[in-house]
CSV table of C-alpha atoms in Angstrom, one decimal:
chain,number,residue,atom,x,y,z
A,252,MET,CA,0.0,0.0,0.0
A,253,MET,CA,1.4,3.4,-1.0
A,254,LEU,CA,2.0,6.1,1.7
A,255,HIS,CA,-1.0,8.2,0.7
A,256,GLU,CA,-3.3,5.2,0.9
A,257,ILE,CA,-2.0,4.3,4.4
A,258,TYR,CA,-2.9,7.7,5.8
A,259,MET,CA,-6.2,7.8,3.9
A,260,GLN,CA,-7.1,4.4,5.3
A,261,ARG,CA,-6.6,5.8,8.8
A,262,CYS,CA,-9.0,8.6,7.9
A,263,LEU,CA,-11.6,6.0,6.9
A,264,ASP,CA,-11.0,4.0,10.0
A,265,ILE,CA,-11.6,6.8,12.4
A,266,ALA,CA,-14.5,8.2,10.4
A,267,ARG,CA,-16.5,4.9,11.1
A,268,ARG,CA,-16.9,6.2,14.7
A,269,GLY,CA,-19.2,9.0,13.6
A,270,LEU,CA,-21.3,7.4,10.9
A,271,ARG,CA,-24.5,7.3,12.8
A,272,SER,CA,-24.2,10.3,15.0
A,273,ALA,CA,-23.2,12.6,12.1
A,274,ALA,CA,-26.1,11.6,9.9
A,275,PRO,CA,-27.5,13.0,7.7
A,276,ASN,CA,-24.1,14.6,7.3
A,277,PRO,CA,-21.3,12.4,6.2
A,278,SER,CA,-18.8,11.1,8.7
A,279,VAL,CA,-15.3,12.2,7.6
A,280,GLY,CA,-11.9,11.4,8.9
A,281,ALA,CA,-8.9,13.8,8.9
A,282,VAL,CA,-5.3,13.1,9.7
A,283,LEU,CA,-2.5,15.7,9.9
A,284,VAL,CA,1.0,14.3,9.0
A,285,TYR,CA,4.4,15.8,9.4
A,286,LYS,CA,7.4,14.0,8.1
A,287,ASN,CA,5.6,10.6,8.0
A,288,LYS,CA,4.3,11.0,11.5
A,289,ILE,CA,0.7,11.7,12.5
A,290,ILE,CA,0.6,14.7,14.7
A,291,ALA,CA,-3.2,14.9,15.0
A,292,GLU,CA,-6.5,13.3,13.8
A,293,GLY,CA,-10.2,13.9,14.1
A,294,PHE,CA,-13.6,12.8,12.8
A,295,THR,CA,-16.9,14.5,12.3
A,296,SER,CA,-18.8,15.5,15.5
A,297,PRO,CA,-22.5,14.6,16.0
A,298,TYR,CA,-24.8,16.4,13.6
A,299,GLY,CA,-24.5,20.1,13.9
A,300,GLY,CA,-21.0,19.9,15.5
A,301,ALA,CA,-17.5,20.5,14.2
A,302,HIS,CA,-16.3,18.8,11.1
A,303,ALA,CA,-13.3,16.4,10.9
A,304,GLU,CA,-10.8,19.1,9.8
A,305,VAL,CA,-11.7,21.3,12.7
A,306,ASN,CA,-11.4,18.5,15.2
A,307,CYS,CA,-8.1,17.4,13.7
A,308,ILE,CA,-6.5,20.8,13.8
A,309,ASN,CA,-7.8,21.5,17.3
A,310,ASN,CA,-6.3,18.2,18.5
A,311,VAL,CA,-2.7,19.2,17.6
A,312,LYS,CA,-0.7,19.4,20.8
A,313,GLU,CA,0.6,22.8,21.8
A,314,GLU,CA,4.2,21.8,21.2
A,315,ASP,CA,3.3,20.7,17.6
A,316,LYS,CA,1.3,23.9,16.6
A,317,ASN,CA,4.3,25.2,14.7
A,318,LEU,CA,4.3,22.1,12.5
A,319,ILE,CA,0.7,22.6,11.1
A,320,SER,CA,2.0,24.9,8.3
A,321,LYS,CA,4.6,22.3,7.3
A,322,SER,CA,2.2,19.3,7.4
A,323,SER,CA,0.0,17.5,4.9
A,324,LEU,CA,-3.7,17.1,5.7
A,325,TYR,CA,-5.5,13.9,4.7
A,326,VAL,CA,-9.3,14.0,4.6
A,327,SER,CA,-11.8,11.4,3.3
A,328,LEU,CA,-14.2,14.0,1.8
A,329,GLU,CA,-13.6,17.3,0.1
A,330,PRO,CA,-13.4,20.2,2.6
A,331,CYS,CA,-16.6,22.2,2.7
A,332,SER,CA,-16.5,25.8,1.3
A,333,HIS,CA,-19.8,27.2,2.5
A,334,PHE,CA,-21.4,28.4,5.7
A,335,GLY,CA,-23.8,25.8,7.1
A,336,LYS,CA,-24.2,24.8,10.7
A,337,THR,CA,-20.4,25.4,10.9
A,338,PRO,CA,-18.0,27.7,9.1
A,339,PRO,CA,-16.2,26.5,5.9
A,340,CYS,CA,-13.3,24.1,6.5
A,341,SER,CA,-11.5,25.3,3.4
A,342,LYS,CA,-11.0,28.7,5.0
A,343,LEU,CA,-9.7,27.0,8.2
A,344,ILE,CA,-7.1,25.1,6.1
A,345,ILE,CA,-6.1,28.3,4.3
A,346,LYS,CA,-5.9,30.2,7.6
A,347,ASN,CA,-3.6,27.6,9.1
A,348,LYS,CA,-1.4,27.7,5.9
A,349,ILE,CA,-1.5,23.9,5.4
A,350,PRO,CA,0.6,23.5,2.2
A,351,ARG,CA,-0.9,20.2,0.9
A,352,VAL,CA,-4.3,18.5,1.2
A,353,ILE,CA,-4.9,14.9,0.1
A,354,ILE,CA,-8.6,14.1,-0.6
A,355,ALA,CA,-10.4,10.8,-1.1
A,356,THR,CA,-13.5,12.0,-3.0
A,357,ARG,CA,-15.3,15.1,-3.9
A,358,ASP,CA,-18.5,16.2,-2.1
A,359,PRO,CA,-21.7,15.6,-4.0
A,360,ASN,CA,-23.5,18.5,-2.2
A,361,PRO,CA,-24.0,21.2,-4.9
A,362,LEU,CA,-22.9,23.8,-2.3
A,363,VAL,CA,-19.5,22.2,-2.4
A,364,ALA,CA,-19.0,19.9,-5.4
A,365,GLY,CA,-15.4,21.0,-6.3
A,366,ASN,CA,-15.6,24.5,-4.9
A,367,GLY,CA,-13.7,23.5,-1.8
A,368,ILE,CA,-10.9,22.1,-3.9
A,369,ALA,CA,-10.9,25.1,-6.2
A,370,GLU,CA,-10.6,27.5,-3.2
A,371,LEU,CA,-7.7,25.6,-1.8
A,372,LYS,CA,-5.9,25.6,-5.2
A,373,ASN,CA,-6.6,29.3,-5.7
A,374,HIS,CA,-4.6,29.9,-2.4
A,375,GLY,CA,-1.6,28.0,-3.7
A,376,ILE,CA,-2.4,24.8,-1.8
A,377,ASP,CA,-1.3,21.5,-3.4
A,378,VAL,CA,-4.3,19.2,-3.7
A,379,ILE,CA,-4.2,15.5,-4.5
A,380,GLU,CA,-7.5,13.8,-5.3
A,381,SER,CA,-9.0,10.3,-5.6
A,382,VAL,CA,-7.0,8.5,-3.0
A,383,LEU,CA,-9.1,5.4,-1.9
A,384,GLU,CA,-12.1,7.1,-3.6
A,385,ASP,CA,-14.2,4.0,-3.9
A,386,LYS,CA,-13.8,3.1,-0.3
A,387,ALA,CA,-14.7,6.6,0.8
A,388,ARG,CA,-17.8,6.7,-1.4
A,389,GLU,CA,-18.9,3.3,0.0
A,390,GLN,CA,-18.4,4.5,3.6
A,391,ASN,CA,-20.6,7.5,3.0
A,392,LYS,CA,-23.0,5.8,0.6
A,393,ARG,CA,-26.0,7.1,2.5
A,394,PHE,CA,-24.9,10.7,2.2
A,395,PHE,CA,-24.0,10.3,-1.5
A,396,CYS,CA,-27.4,8.7,-2.2
A,397,LEU,CA,-29.3,11.5,-0.5
A,398,PHE,CA,-27.7,14.1,-2.9
A,399,THR,CA,-27.5,12.0,-6.1
A,400,LYS,CA,-30.9,10.1,-5.9
A,401,LYS,CA,-32.8,12.7,-3.8
A,402,ARG,CA,-34.0,9.9,-1.4
A,403,PRO,CA,-32.6,7.8,1.5
A,404,TYR,CA,-30.2,4.9,0.9
A,405,ILE,CA,-32.7,2.0,1.0
A,406,ILE,CA,-31.8,-1.4,2.6
A,407,LEU,CA,-34.3,-4.2,2.3
A,408,LYS,CA,-34.1,-6.9,4.9
A,409,TRP,CA,-36.0,-10.1,5.4
A,410,ALA,CA,-35.7,-13.6,6.8
A,411,GLN,CA,-36.7,-16.7,4.9
A,412,THR,CA,-36.4,-20.5,5.1
A,413,LYS,CA,-34.1,-22.6,3.0
A,414,GLN,CA,-37.2,-23.3,0.9
A,415,ALA,CA,-37.6,-19.5,0.3
A,416,LEU,CA,-40.7,-19.2,2.4
A,417,PHE,CA,-41.2,-15.9,4.2
A,418,SER,CA,-43.9,-16.7,6.8
A,419,PRO,CA,-46.8,-19.1,7.4
A,420,ASN,CA,-49.9,-18.7,5.3
A,421,SER,CA,-51.7,-17.5,8.4
A,422,ASN,CA,-49.3,-14.5,8.4
A,423,GLU,CA,-48.8,-15.1,12.2
A,424,GLN,CA,-45.4,-14.4,13.7
A,425,PHE,CA,-42.8,-17.1,13.1
A,426,TRP,CA,-39.2,-16.6,14.0
A,427,ILE,CA,-37.0,-18.1,11.2
A,428,THR,CA,-33.6,-17.0,12.5
A,429,ASN,CA,-31.7,-17.5,15.8
A,430,LYS,CA,-31.0,-15.1,18.6
A,431,ARG,CA,-27.5,-14.1,17.4
A,432,THR,CA,-28.9,-13.2,14.0
A,433,LYS,CA,-31.7,-11.2,15.7
A,434,ALA,CA,-29.0,-9.2,17.6
A,435,LEU,CA,-27.3,-8.5,14.3
A,436,VAL,CA,-30.6,-7.1,13.0
A,437,HIS,CA,-30.8,-4.8,16.0
A,438,GLN,CA,-27.2,-3.7,15.3
A,439,TRP,CA,-28.3,-2.9,11.7
A,440,ARG,CA,-31.2,-0.9,12.9
A,441,SER,CA,-28.9,1.2,15.1
A,442,GLU,CA,-26.9,2.2,12.1
A,443,GLU,CA,-29.8,3.7,10.1
A,444,MET,CA,-31.9,6.8,10.5
A,445,ALA,CA,-35.3,5.2,9.9
A,446,ILE,CA,-37.0,1.8,9.7
A,447,LEU,CA,-40.2,1.1,7.7
A,448,VAL,CA,-42.9,-1.6,7.7
A,449,GLY,CA,-46.3,-2.0,6.2
A,450,GLU,CA,-49.5,-2.2,8.2
A,451,LYS,CA,-49.9,-6.0,7.9
A,452,THR,CA,-46.6,-6.4,9.7
A,453,VAL,CA,-47.7,-4.1,12.5
A,454,LEU,CA,-50.9,-6.1,12.9
A,455,ALA,CA,-49.3,-9.6,12.6
A,456,ASP,CA,-46.0,-9.1,14.5
A,457,LYS,CA,-46.9,-6.1,16.7
A,458,PRO,CA,-43.2,-5.1,16.4
A,459,ARG,CA,-41.5,-2.4,18.6
A,460,LEU,CA,-38.9,-1.7,15.8
A,461,ASN,CA,-36.4,-0.5,18.4
A,462,VAL,CA,-32.8,-1.3,19.4
A,463,ARG,CA,-32.9,-3.3,22.5
A,464,LEU,CA,-30.4,-6.2,22.0
A,465,VAL,CA,-27.5,-3.9,21.4
A,466,LYS,CA,-26.4,-0.4,22.5
A,467,GLY,CA,-27.2,2.2,19.9
A,468,GLU,CA,-29.7,4.8,18.8
A,469,ASN,CA,-33.2,3.9,17.8
A,470,PRO,CA,-34.2,4.7,14.2
A,471,VAL,CA,-37.4,6.7,13.5
A,472,ARG,CA,-40.3,4.2,13.1
A,473,ILE,CA,-42.3,4.5,9.9
A,474,VAL,CA,-45.5,2.7,9.0
A,475,ILE,CA,-47.5,2.7,5.7
A,476,ASN,CA,-51.2,2.7,6.6
A,477,THR,CA,-53.6,2.5,3.6
A,478,ASP,CA,-56.1,-0.3,4.1
A,479,LYS,CA,-57.7,0.3,7.5
A,480,GLU,CA,-57.3,2.5,10.6
A,481,LEU,CA,-54.8,1.0,13.0
A,482,ASP,CA,-55.5,0.4,16.7
A,483,THR,CA,-53.5,3.0,18.7
A,484,ASN,CA,-52.8,0.4,21.4
A,485,LEU,CA,-50.3,-1.3,19.2
A,486,PRO,CA,-46.6,-1.0,20.4
A,487,ILE,CA,-45.8,1.2,17.4
A,488,PHE,CA,-47.9,3.9,19.1
A,489,ASN,CA,-46.3,3.7,22.5
A,490,GLY,CA,-44.5,7.1,22.2
A,491,GLU,CA,-41.1,5.7,23.2
A,492,ILE,CA,-39.5,6.5,19.8
A,493,PRO,CA,-40.4,9.1,17.1
A,494,SER,CA,-42.9,7.3,14.9
A,495,TRP,CA,-44.3,8.6,11.6
A,496,ILE,CA,-47.5,7.0,10.2
A,497,TYR,CA,-48.0,7.7,6.5
A,498,SER,CA,-51.8,7.2,6.4
A,499,LYS,CA,-55.0,7.6,4.5
A,500,PHE,CA,-56.8,8.0,7.9
A,501,LYS,CA,-56.8,10.9,10.3
A,502,GLY,CA,-54.9,10.6,13.5
A,503,THR,CA,-54.0,12.7,16.5
A,504,ASN,CA,-50.4,13.9,16.6
A,505,LYS,CA,-48.8,13.4,20.0
A,506,GLU,CA,-45.3,13.5,21.4
A,507,ASN,CA,-43.1,11.2,19.3
A,508,LEU,CA,-46.1,10.4,17.0
A,509,GLU,CA,-46.9,12.1,13.8
A,510,PHE,CA,-49.6,11.2,11.3
A,511,ILE,CA,-48.6,12.2,7.7
A,512,PRO,CA,-51.5,12.2,5.2
A,513,ILE,CA,-51.0,10.2,2.0
A,514,LYS,CA,-52.2,12.3,-0.9
A,515,ASN,CA,-51.7,9.8,-3.7
A,516,ALA,CA,-52.4,6.2,-2.8
A,517,ASP,CA,-51.3,5.0,-6.3
A,518,ASN,CA,-47.8,6.4,-5.8
A,519,VAL,CA,-47.2,5.9,-2.1
A,520,LEU,CA,-43.5,5.0,-2.1
A,521,ASP,CA,-42.4,7.9,-4.2
A,522,GLU,CA,-44.5,10.2,-2.0
A,523,ILE,CA,-43.0,8.9,1.2
A,524,LEU,CA,-39.4,8.9,-0.1
A,525,LYS,CA,-39.8,12.5,-1.3
A,526,ASP,CA,-41.0,13.5,2.2
A,527,LEU,CA,-38.1,11.6,3.8
A,528,TYR,CA,-35.6,13.4,1.5
A,529,GLU,CA,-37.1,16.7,2.6
A,530,ARG,CA,-36.7,15.7,6.2
A,531,GLN,CA,-33.1,14.8,5.5
A,532,ILE,CA,-33.5,11.1,6.4
A,533,SER,CA,-30.4,9.7,4.7
A,534,SER,CA,-31.0,5.9,5.3
A,535,LEU,CA,-34.0,3.6,5.5
A,536,ILE,CA,-34.1,0.0,6.4
A,537,VAL,CA,-37.3,-1.8,5.2
A,538,GLU,CA,-38.2,-4.8,7.3
A,539,GLY,CA,-41.5,-6.0,5.8
A,540,GLY,CA,-43.8,-7.4,5.2
A,541,ALA,CA,-43.7,-9.4,2.0
A,542,PHE,CA,-46.1,-7.1,0.1
A,543,THR,CA,-44.2,-3.9,1.1
A,544,LEU,CA,-40.8,-5.4,0.2
A,545,ALA,CA,-42.2,-6.6,-3.1
A,546,LYS,CA,-43.4,-3.0,-3.9
A,547,PHE,CA,-39.9,-1.6,-3.3
A,548,ILE,CA,-38.4,-4.3,-5.5
A,549,GLU,CA,-40.9,-3.9,-8.3
A,550,GLN,CA,-40.2,-0.1,-8.5
A,551,GLY,CA,-36.4,-0.6,-8.2
A,552,LEU,CA,-36.3,1.4,-5.0
A,553,TRP,CA,-33.5,-0.3,-3.2
A,554,ASP,CA,-29.8,-0.1,-2.9
A,555,GLU,CA,-29.0,-3.1,-0.8
A,556,ALA,CA,-30.8,-6.2,0.3
A,557,ARG,CA,-29.9,-8.3,3.3
A,558,ILE,CA,-31.4,-11.8,3.2
A,559,LEU,CA,-31.4,-14.0,6.4
A,560,ILE,CA,-31.8,-17.7,5.6
A,561,GLY,CA,-32.6,-19.6,8.8
A,562,GLU,CA,-32.5,-23.3,9.6
A,563,LYS,CA,-36.1,-23.5,10.7
A,564,GLU,CA,-38.5,-25.0,8.2
A,565,LEU,CA,-42.1,-24.4,7.1
A,566,LYS,CA,-44.0,-27.0,5.2
A,567,GLU,CA,-46.0,-24.3,3.4
A,568,GLY,CA,-46.2,-20.6,3.6
A,569,ILE,CA,-45.9,-17.2,1.8
A,570,ALA,CA,-43.1,-17.1,-0.7
A,571,ALA,CA,-40.2,-14.8,0.1
A,572,PRO,CA,-39.5,-11.8,-2.2
A,573,LYS,CA,-37.3,-12.5,-5.2
A,574,ILE,CA,-34.5,-10.1,-6.0
A,575,LYS,CA,-31.9,-9.6,-8.8
A,576,GLY,CA,-28.7,-8.0,-7.8
A,577,LYS,CA,-25.0,-8.6,-7.2
A,578,LEU,CA,-24.2,-10.9,-4.3
A,579,CYS,CA,-21.4,-9.0,-2.6
A,580,GLU,CA,-21.2,-10.6,0.8
A,581,GLU,CA,-22.1,-13.9,2.4
A,582,PHE,CA,-21.5,-15.2,5.9
A,583,GLN,CA,-22.9,-17.5,8.6
A,584,ILE,CA,-24.1,-16.9,12.2
A,585,SER,CA,-24.7,-20.0,14.2
A,586,GLY,CA,-26.2,-21.8,11.2
A,587,ASP,CA,-28.1,-18.9,9.7
A,588,LEU,CA,-26.8,-17.8,6.3
A,589,ILE,CA,-26.6,-14.0,5.6
A,590,GLN,CA,-26.5,-12.8,2.0
A,591,VAL,CA,-26.0,-9.1,1.1
A,592,TYR,CA,-26.9,-8.0,-2.4
A,593,LYS,CA,-26.3,-4.6,-4.1
A,594,ASN,CA,-28.6,-3.1,-6.7
A,595,GLU,CA,-26.4,-2.4,-9.8
């Protein structure tokens, strides 16, 4: 691995720590290097806080302050050049007279989109681009999706038997996977901003859609409600977590509960995704049921699918959704097979 790639990999490694807390902003890693030695590093603070470059420069020890203007700054995303919740990082770099900046990838935000790089170059700073670019874009795929597709990054997830059955014909709750796999699902939930199910899943499984088997932040709970008015005694209405009900029926908004009217029942998904984009929800995990998952698949509204194939069997039942995509990962957890597909 070349030297630039080594330091950029470090940027990506530390950026992982802020992926969920920084959302919908990207989590960026920054490393300041003087004569092949890291003198400071930093990553993006929780949403609304300081960016990676700011934290990195602020983390330089007092005895090393004089080295800043002689060092190279590695950063996994183009420094911002506009005033948002924080001042532009490009101006901070210029102010500190950092002579060279190495960047993984450009920022897709139209307010930046090369402007940060141009500003650095206009002030005589040597800029090197596209170091581990693919890795950087993959790490912040949710952020990139929000700006390029104008919708959240969509992850479909379901469990099925080896015979590709989704649930019993009665649609009653039936656990296909084991406890360790269930904990993994909760970990996945904690990594995304929102989780969505259809009303049939709410009625059949009475899910809480929270993170309780791992430490992490609960996603916003989303329900599509088009067929009949839901009983507000269901767990989804318990008020513990922000819950948004996209519904054809009127409801009373309360703390952590919002009813959002569906205006076009024939184009529900596009309507919901547009609203989520406007609310800056950068990622969405869709957990069912079979009908809802099939609608996302039919309309090509997915970026990733995570299929959990359990050891439990059903003699008959509802067929699992079928998907076409690139199998990019496969692993086992105590007998359960996990497959991850990407929509190419």
